[in-house]
Short mmCIF file of C-alpha atoms and ligand atoms in Angstrom, two decimals:
data_model
loop_
_atom_site.label_atom_id
_atom_site.label_comp_id
_atom_site.label_asym_id
_atom_site.label_seq_id
_atom_site.Cartn_x
_atom_site.Cartn_y
_atom_site.Cartn_z
CA MET A 3 70.50 85.38 76.59
CA THR A 4 71.75 86.50 79.98
CA PRO A 5 75.25 86.90 81.42
CA ARG A 6 74.49 83.85 83.55
CA ASP A 7 73.85 81.78 80.41
CA ALA A 8 77.22 82.92 79.08
CA ARG A 9 79.01 82.06 82.34
CA TYR A 10 77.42 78.62 82.62
CA PRO A 11 76.66 77.61 79.02
CA PHE A 12 76.27 73.90 79.84
CA LEU A 13 73.13 74.49 81.92
CA ALA A 14 69.68 73.71 80.58
CA ALA A 15 68.68 77.38 80.81
CA ALA A 16 71.57 78.38 78.56
CA ARG A 17 70.73 75.70 76.02
CA ALA A 18 67.10 76.86 76.05
CA ALA A 19 68.23 80.47 75.51
CA VAL A 20 70.15 79.41 72.40
CA THR A 21 67.16 77.47 71.12
CA GLU A 22 64.73 80.29 71.84
CA ALA A 23 66.93 82.79 70.03
CA GLY A 24 66.57 80.61 66.93
CA VAL A 25 70.30 80.81 66.23
CA ASP A 26 71.42 78.95 63.13
CA LEU A 27 74.95 77.77 63.95
CA ALA A 28 75.72 76.98 60.31
CA GLU A 29 74.88 80.53 59.32
CA LEU A 30 76.85 81.89 62.26
CA VAL A 31 79.91 80.00 61.08
CA ALA A 32 79.38 80.84 57.41
CA THR A 33 79.27 84.55 58.22
CA ASP A 34 82.27 84.26 60.52
CA GLU A 35 80.59 85.85 63.51
CA PRO A 36 82.76 86.71 66.55
CA ALA A 37 81.40 83.65 68.39
CA VAL A 38 83.40 81.47 65.99
CA ASP A 39 86.67 83.13 66.93
CA ARG A 40 85.77 82.94 70.59
CA GLY A 41 84.87 79.24 70.12
CA ARG A 42 88.31 78.59 68.67
CA GLU A 43 89.89 80.48 71.57
CA ARG A 44 87.78 78.42 73.98
CA VAL A 45 89.18 75.15 72.65
CA GLU A 46 92.71 76.52 72.32
CA ARG A 47 92.69 77.69 75.94
CA ALA A 48 91.29 74.34 77.01
CA LEU A 49 94.10 72.46 75.28
CA LEU A 50 96.90 74.77 76.35
CA ALA A 51 95.90 76.25 79.67
CA GLY A 52 93.25 73.88 81.03
CA ARG A 53 90.63 76.61 81.25
CA VAL A 54 88.22 78.25 78.84
CA ASP A 55 87.75 81.84 79.97
CA SER A 56 88.89 84.43 77.45
CA GLU A 57 92.19 86.26 77.76
CA THR A 58 90.36 89.31 76.36
CA PRO A 59 86.93 89.12 78.02
CA ASP A 60 85.95 92.71 77.13
CA GLN A 61 86.18 91.82 73.46
CA TRP A 62 83.11 89.60 73.53
CA ARG A 63 79.41 90.27 73.86
CA VAL A 64 77.21 88.02 75.96
CA GLU A 65 75.90 86.28 72.85
CA ASP A 66 79.43 85.72 71.49
CA GLU A 67 80.42 84.11 74.78
CA LEU A 68 77.34 81.90 74.96
CA LEU A 69 77.33 80.86 71.31
CA SER A 70 81.03 80.08 71.43
CA TYR A 71 80.14 77.06 73.58
CA PRO A 72 78.25 75.09 70.90
CA ILE A 73 80.87 76.16 68.37
CA ALA A 74 83.63 74.87 70.65
CA ARG A 75 81.80 71.55 71.00
CA ILE A 76 81.70 71.19 67.22
CA LEU A 77 85.38 72.07 66.94
CA VAL A 78 86.46 69.64 69.62
CA SER A 79 84.36 66.91 67.98
CA LEU A 80 86.06 67.53 64.65
CA LEU A 81 89.51 67.24 66.22
CA ASP A 82 88.83 63.53 66.43
CA SER A 83 90.93 63.10 69.56
CA PRO A 84 89.52 61.50 72.73
CA ALA A 85 92.25 63.22 74.77
CA ALA A 86 91.17 66.60 73.38
CA VAL A 87 87.55 65.93 74.39
CA GLU A 88 88.67 64.96 77.90
CA LYS A 89 90.82 68.04 78.28
CA TYR A 90 88.13 70.29 76.88
CA ALA A 91 85.48 68.98 79.29
CA ALA A 92 87.89 69.23 82.22
CA ALA A 93 88.73 72.82 81.28
CA GLU A 94 85.06 73.83 81.06
CA ALA A 95 84.48 72.27 84.48
CA LYS A 96 87.48 73.98 86.08
CA THR A 97 86.40 77.38 84.81
CA ALA A 98 82.78 76.82 85.86
CA ILE A 99 83.77 75.88 89.41
CA GLU A 100 86.00 78.93 89.73
CA ARG A 101 83.09 81.05 88.57
CA LEU A 102 80.79 79.39 91.09
CA GLN A 103 83.30 80.11 93.87
CA ASP A 104 83.44 83.75 92.76
CA ASP A 105 79.67 83.95 92.64
CA LEU A 106 79.33 82.55 96.14
CA GLU A 107 81.96 84.90 97.50
CA ASN A 108 80.32 87.90 95.86
CA ALA A 109 76.77 86.85 96.57
CA GLY A 110 76.33 89.71 99.02
CA ASP A 111 77.48 92.54 96.78
CA GLU A 112 78.01 92.43 93.02
CA LEU A 113 75.34 89.88 92.38
CA ARG A 114 72.75 92.06 94.01
CA SER A 115 73.29 94.65 91.31
CA THR A 116 73.66 92.11 88.48
CA PRO A 117 71.28 89.38 89.54
CA SER A 118 71.41 87.47 86.28
CA ALA A 119 75.21 87.01 86.18
CA GLY A 120 75.78 84.53 88.96
CA ILE A 121 74.43 81.29 90.21
CA ASP A 122 73.95 79.79 93.65
CA ARG A 123 75.02 76.38 94.80
CA GLU A 124 71.53 74.95 95.07
CA THR A 125 70.64 75.92 91.50
CA LEU A 126 73.80 74.35 90.17
CA ILE A 127 73.23 71.16 92.16
CA THR A 128 69.68 70.95 90.86
CA GLU A 129 70.75 71.63 87.29
CA LEU A 130 73.25 68.79 87.56
CA GLY A 131 70.49 66.45 88.68
CA LEU A 132 72.03 66.03 92.14
CA GLU A 133 69.24 67.55 94.25
CA GLY A 134 68.42 65.26 97.14
CA SER A 135 71.93 63.76 97.07
CA ILE A 136 73.76 66.75 98.49
CA ARG A 137 72.71 68.76 101.51
CA PRO A 138 74.47 71.29 103.69
CA GLU A 139 75.22 70.27 107.24
CA ARG A 140 72.87 71.70 109.81
CA GLU A 141 74.35 74.79 111.44
CA GLY A 142 76.02 73.97 114.72
CA ALA A 143 75.80 70.25 114.13
CA THR A 144 79.48 69.80 114.81
CA THR A 145 81.71 71.13 117.45
CA THR A 146 84.85 71.57 115.40
CA GLY A 147 85.75 73.02 112.06
CA ASP A 148 82.24 74.11 111.17
CA ALA A 149 82.92 77.77 110.67
CA THR A 150 81.19 79.32 107.73
CA ALA A 151 82.49 81.73 105.10
CA GLY A 152 79.74 84.21 104.33
CA ASP A 153 76.51 82.28 104.16
CA GLU A 154 78.19 79.19 102.80
CA PRO A 155 78.21 76.13 105.07
CA ALA A 156 81.58 74.59 105.72
CA TRP A 157 80.35 70.99 105.57
CA PHE A 158 77.99 69.00 103.39
CA HIS A 159 76.57 65.51 103.31
CA VAL A 160 76.68 63.65 100.00
CA GLY A 161 74.69 60.47 99.41
CA VAL A 162 77.10 57.57 99.34
CA GLY A 163 76.12 56.49 95.82
CA THR A 164 76.70 59.98 94.46
CA TYR A 165 79.92 60.27 96.42
CA LEU A 166 81.31 57.04 95.02
CA GLU A 167 80.35 58.04 91.51
CA LEU A 168 81.87 61.53 91.65
CA ALA A 169 84.95 60.67 93.74
CA SER A 170 85.86 57.64 91.64
CA GLY A 171 88.71 59.39 89.79
CA ALA A 172 89.97 61.42 92.74
CA ARG A 173 93.53 60.73 93.80
CA GLY A 174 94.63 60.25 97.37
CA ASP A 175 93.67 57.94 100.18
CA GLY A 176 91.60 60.68 101.77
CA TRP A 177 88.89 60.10 99.16
CA ARG A 178 88.53 56.39 99.93
CA LEU A 179 85.23 55.58 101.54
CA VAL A 180 86.96 53.68 104.31
CA ASN A 181 88.62 56.92 105.38
CA ARG A 182 85.43 58.99 105.39
CA GLU A 183 82.93 59.94 108.03
CA LEU A 184 79.71 58.19 107.05
CA SER A 185 76.29 58.53 108.62
CA ASP A 186 72.73 57.88 107.47
CA GLY A 187 73.91 56.78 104.05
CA ALA A 188 75.81 60.02 103.42
CA VAL A 189 79.47 61.01 103.38
CA ARG A 190 80.54 64.17 105.17
CA VAL A 191 82.63 66.43 102.94
CA GLU A 192 84.20 69.85 103.35
CA ARG A 193 83.14 72.72 101.12
CA GLU A 194 86.30 72.52 99.01
CA GLU A 195 85.77 68.80 98.55
CA LEU A 196 82.23 69.47 97.42
CA PHE A 197 83.57 71.81 94.75
CA ARG A 198 85.85 68.99 93.60
CA LEU A 199 82.89 66.62 93.31
CA LEU A 200 80.80 69.20 91.48
CA ARG A 201 83.66 69.74 89.08
CA THR A 202 83.51 66.09 88.14
CA ALA A 203 79.75 66.33 87.64
CA ILE A 204 80.18 69.35 85.33
CA ARG A 205 82.97 67.65 83.40
CA ARG A 206 80.69 64.72 82.74
CA ARG A 207 77.82 67.00 81.75
CA VAL A 208 80.05 68.82 79.26
CA ALA A 209 81.43 65.57 77.84
CA GLU A 210 77.94 64.13 77.31
CA GLY A 211 77.33 63.57 73.62
CA LEU A 212 80.91 64.41 72.62
CA PRO A 213 82.26 63.91 70.07
CA PHE A 214 79.25 64.59 67.84
CA ASP A 215 78.46 61.89 65.33
CA GLY A 216 77.83 62.54 61.67
CA LEU A 217 79.99 65.62 61.17
CA ASN A 218 81.55 65.35 57.74
CA GLU A 219 84.71 67.37 57.56
CA ASP A 220 84.29 68.14 53.90
CA GLU A 221 80.90 69.70 53.99
CA GLY A 222 78.62 72.12 55.77
CA ILE A 223 79.62 73.64 59.07
CA ALA A 224 82.72 71.45 59.39
CA ALA A 225 84.10 72.63 56.06
CA GLU A 226 83.47 76.25 57.07
CA LEU A 227 85.53 75.68 60.22
CA GLU A 228 88.58 74.45 58.32
CA ALA A 229 90.83 77.39 59.24
CA GLU A 230 90.03 77.09 62.95
CA LEU A 231 90.58 73.34 62.82
CA THR A 232 93.92 73.74 61.12
CA ASP A 233 95.09 76.04 63.93
CA LEU A 234 93.92 73.67 66.64
CA ARG A 235 95.37 70.58 64.96
CA ARG A 236 98.71 72.28 64.71
CA LEU A 237 98.69 72.77 68.48
CA LEU A 238 97.85 69.12 68.98
CA SER A 239 100.43 67.78 66.59
CA GLU A 240 103.51 69.69 67.63
CA ARG A 241 105.31 66.54 68.57
CA THR A 242 109.03 66.62 68.09
CA ARG A 243 111.51 63.93 67.27
CA VAL A 244 113.71 64.47 70.31
CA GLY A 245 114.56 61.43 72.35
CA GLU A 246 113.85 61.27 76.03
CA ILE A 247 115.59 64.11 77.86
CA ASP A 248 116.25 63.86 81.56
CA PHE A 249 118.76 66.55 82.35
CA VAL A 250 118.30 70.07 83.74
CA ALA A 251 120.94 72.61 82.74
CA ARG A 252 119.50 76.09 82.73
CA GLU A 253 122.58 77.58 81.08
CA LEU A 254 121.69 75.57 77.98
CA PHE A 255 118.01 76.52 77.80
CA PRO A 256 116.99 78.28 74.58
CA PRO A 257 116.47 82.04 74.90
CA CYS A 258 112.69 81.77 74.58
CA ILE A 259 112.52 79.64 77.73
CA GLU A 260 115.17 81.61 79.59
CA ASN A 261 113.28 84.84 78.83
CA LEU A 262 110.09 83.37 80.26
CA LEU A 263 111.92 82.20 83.37
CA GLN A 264 113.48 85.60 83.90
CA LYS A 265 110.15 87.31 83.40
CA ALA A 266 108.61 85.10 86.09
CA GLU A 267 111.60 85.68 88.36
CA ASP A 268 111.14 89.42 87.94
CA GLY A 269 107.77 88.89 89.59
CA ILE A 270 105.77 89.41 86.40
CA GLU A 271 102.78 87.15 85.99
CA LEU A 272 103.07 85.02 82.86
CA GLU A 273 100.17 84.89 80.46
CA GLY A 274 98.44 81.54 79.99
CA PHE A 275 100.26 80.59 76.82
CA GLU A 276 103.61 81.65 78.26
CA GLN A 277 103.08 79.56 81.37
CA PHE A 278 102.00 76.60 79.27
CA THR A 279 105.16 76.91 77.16
CA LEU A 280 107.42 77.06 80.19
CA MET A 281 105.74 74.18 82.01
CA ALA A 282 105.66 72.02 78.87
CA PHE A 283 109.38 72.63 78.35
CA LEU A 284 110.32 71.84 81.95
CA THR A 285 108.23 68.66 82.00
CA GLY A 286 109.59 67.85 78.52
CA ILE A 287 113.15 67.78 79.90
CA GLY A 288 112.18 65.32 82.59
CA MET A 289 111.23 67.45 85.59
CA ASP A 290 108.37 66.44 87.84
CA ALA A 291 106.02 68.80 89.67
CA ASP A 292 108.05 68.94 92.90
CA GLU A 293 111.23 69.73 91.00
CA ILE A 294 109.54 72.47 89.00
CA VAL A 295 108.09 74.00 92.17
CA ALA A 296 111.60 74.09 93.67
CA PHE A 297 113.19 75.30 90.42
CA CYS A 298 110.69 78.17 90.13
CA ALA A 299 110.53 78.97 93.86
CA ALA A 300 111.78 82.52 93.38
CA SER A 301 109.26 83.47 90.72
CA SER A 302 105.72 84.68 90.21
CA LEU A 303 104.60 81.10 89.56
CA GLU A 304 102.40 79.68 92.30
CA PRO A 305 103.14 76.10 93.44
CA GLU A 306 99.47 75.18 93.12
CA GLY A 307 99.32 76.44 89.52
CA ILE A 308 102.53 74.56 88.67
CA ARG A 309 101.15 71.33 90.10
CA TYR A 310 97.85 71.69 88.26
CA GLN A 311 99.51 72.45 84.95
CA THR A 312 102.15 69.72 85.11
CA GLU A 313 99.43 67.21 85.92
CA TYR A 314 97.35 68.56 83.07
CA LEU A 315 100.21 68.29 80.61
CA LYS A 316 100.21 64.55 80.98
CA ALA A 317 97.54 63.10 78.74
CA ASP A 318 95.75 60.11 80.15
CA ARG A 319 97.43 57.73 77.78
CA GLY A 320 100.91 58.47 79.00
CA THR A 321 101.74 60.86 76.18
CA GLN A 322 102.67 64.35 77.08
CA TYR A 323 101.99 67.76 75.63
CA PRO A 324 105.22 69.12 74.18
CA PRO A 325 105.98 72.82 74.23
CA PRO A 326 104.92 74.61 71.04
CA SER A 327 107.26 74.72 68.06
CA CYS A 328 109.52 77.64 67.27
CA GLU A 329 107.10 78.70 64.53
CA THR A 330 104.20 78.87 66.96
CA LEU A 331 106.27 80.62 69.62
CA SER A 332 107.26 83.14 67.01
CA ALA A 333 103.61 83.71 66.07
CA TYR A 334 102.84 84.36 69.75
CA GLY A 335 105.73 86.79 70.09
CA ILE A 336 107.65 84.58 72.52
CA CYS A 337 110.46 83.72 70.14
CA HIS A 338 112.62 86.37 68.57
CA ASN A 339 114.85 83.86 66.79
CA GLU A 340 117.84 84.95 68.82
CA ASP A 341 121.18 83.94 67.32
CA ASP A 342 119.38 82.46 64.33
CA HIS A 343 118.19 79.42 66.25
CA TRP A 344 115.83 78.37 63.54
CA LYS A 345 118.82 77.31 61.49
CA VAL A 346 119.67 74.85 64.24
CA ALA A 347 116.35 73.44 65.30
CA GLY A 348 112.64 73.94 64.80
CA HIS A 349 111.67 73.21 68.35
CA PRO A 350 112.89 74.36 71.77
CA LEU A 351 113.37 70.76 72.91
CA GLU A 352 115.39 69.92 69.81
CA TYR A 353 117.52 72.98 70.41
CA TYR A 354 118.10 72.02 74.03
CA GLN A 355 118.97 68.45 73.13
CA GLN A 356 121.56 69.66 70.63
CA GLN A 357 123.04 72.00 73.23
CA LEU A 358 123.29 69.12 75.68
CA GLU A 359 125.00 66.89 73.14
CA THR A 360 127.73 69.44 72.48
CA ALA A 361 128.23 70.77 76.01
CA ASP A 362 131.09 69.74 78.30
CA ASP A 363 131.12 69.70 82.06
CA VAL A 364 127.52 70.49 82.70
CA VAL A 365 125.96 69.40 85.96
CA ASP A 366 122.31 68.52 86.35
CA TRP A 367 120.56 71.19 88.46
CA ARG A 368 119.06 68.36 90.52
CA GLU A 369 122.51 67.25 91.64
CA GLN A 370 123.44 70.80 92.58
CA ALA A 371 120.17 71.24 94.44
CA ALA A 372 120.76 68.01 96.36
CA ASP A 373 124.26 69.20 97.37
CA ASP A 374 123.00 72.59 98.63
S1 SF4 B 82 114.16 79.60 67.67
FE1 SF4 B 82 112.99 78.13 68.88
S2 SF4 B 82 114.38 77.52 70.49
FE2 SF4 B 82 115.21 79.39 69.62
S3 SF4 B 82 114.40 81.03 70.93
FE3 SF4 B 82 113.01 80.74 69.21
S4 SF4 B 82 111.45 79.33 69.93
FE4 SF4 B 82 113.18 79.20 71.30
#
């Protein structure tokens, strides 16, 4: 098992490494090895933050990291939620592409001293079965915009069939074939666009075979994972009974949310779970991505991260991830039960709705912002 296997666990080489090591996943789970905890974290991060890298990477050995991948696949299968599978696969793909970008940027230095940690573009393309469909543009073939970063070409040509397949879910007119430069049966794409296409290919690779069939929750490995499943299900089921809220009054936000906002406005970077909580609350009270970007303009939150997360919070079936409950926020140290809130409501959105119902003379921040 190499660091590269751990960084890209969906590749054939990583799967072979697990097989060669003769690891018995059932035994691993029964003995509660660290990979199980990391597998739970992997799924939790996927559901809450849209990525799967650990918040405490130094805690895990290479084998924990690698073996957490098959464990995470079992866990996400047992959740019995198509939306969870989609989000998990998307999160694995996002993290893998960021790692690839890092590897390419560092190809001249770190990777020389740790040759087994990174991967190059060609290897990834081949592993994804896309060799022959994607090729870099010949150096100097264009007169504009063909600068290179490091050794990486700025432009690529993607076979039209592959392009249509991988760009099918991409939003924006710019992805439509009619708006693309097409020659010799290939579509010309920029490097960043290629990463976007590869992300789709990885997402599909990860989603292949999920959810697993034949896992019986009451026996074997599934039964051993009961505690981890309970935690993950709680995150998925924290729906609240609040009606639709579409009003922004910061002075009525619960302290947990106000504290997070102030922390971000003090320039402190929020941790993944904190950012998820804040974004889920703001979208839960009816704000869209543009409004949240404006609302959080004077904070450590990056517009791009806000847009990604607000998009991610919307499940494909129109439902939306709510912020976590007061109980969960307390467990994560975000809630300190200021002013005995728990006696009033069990959920930040419920609390906010009650505040709105009893408040007089409050003005929606959006009206104030429009007047400014
Ligand atoms: S009790 Fe709930 S609403 Fe109040 S601060 Fe804690 S998490 Fe927020």
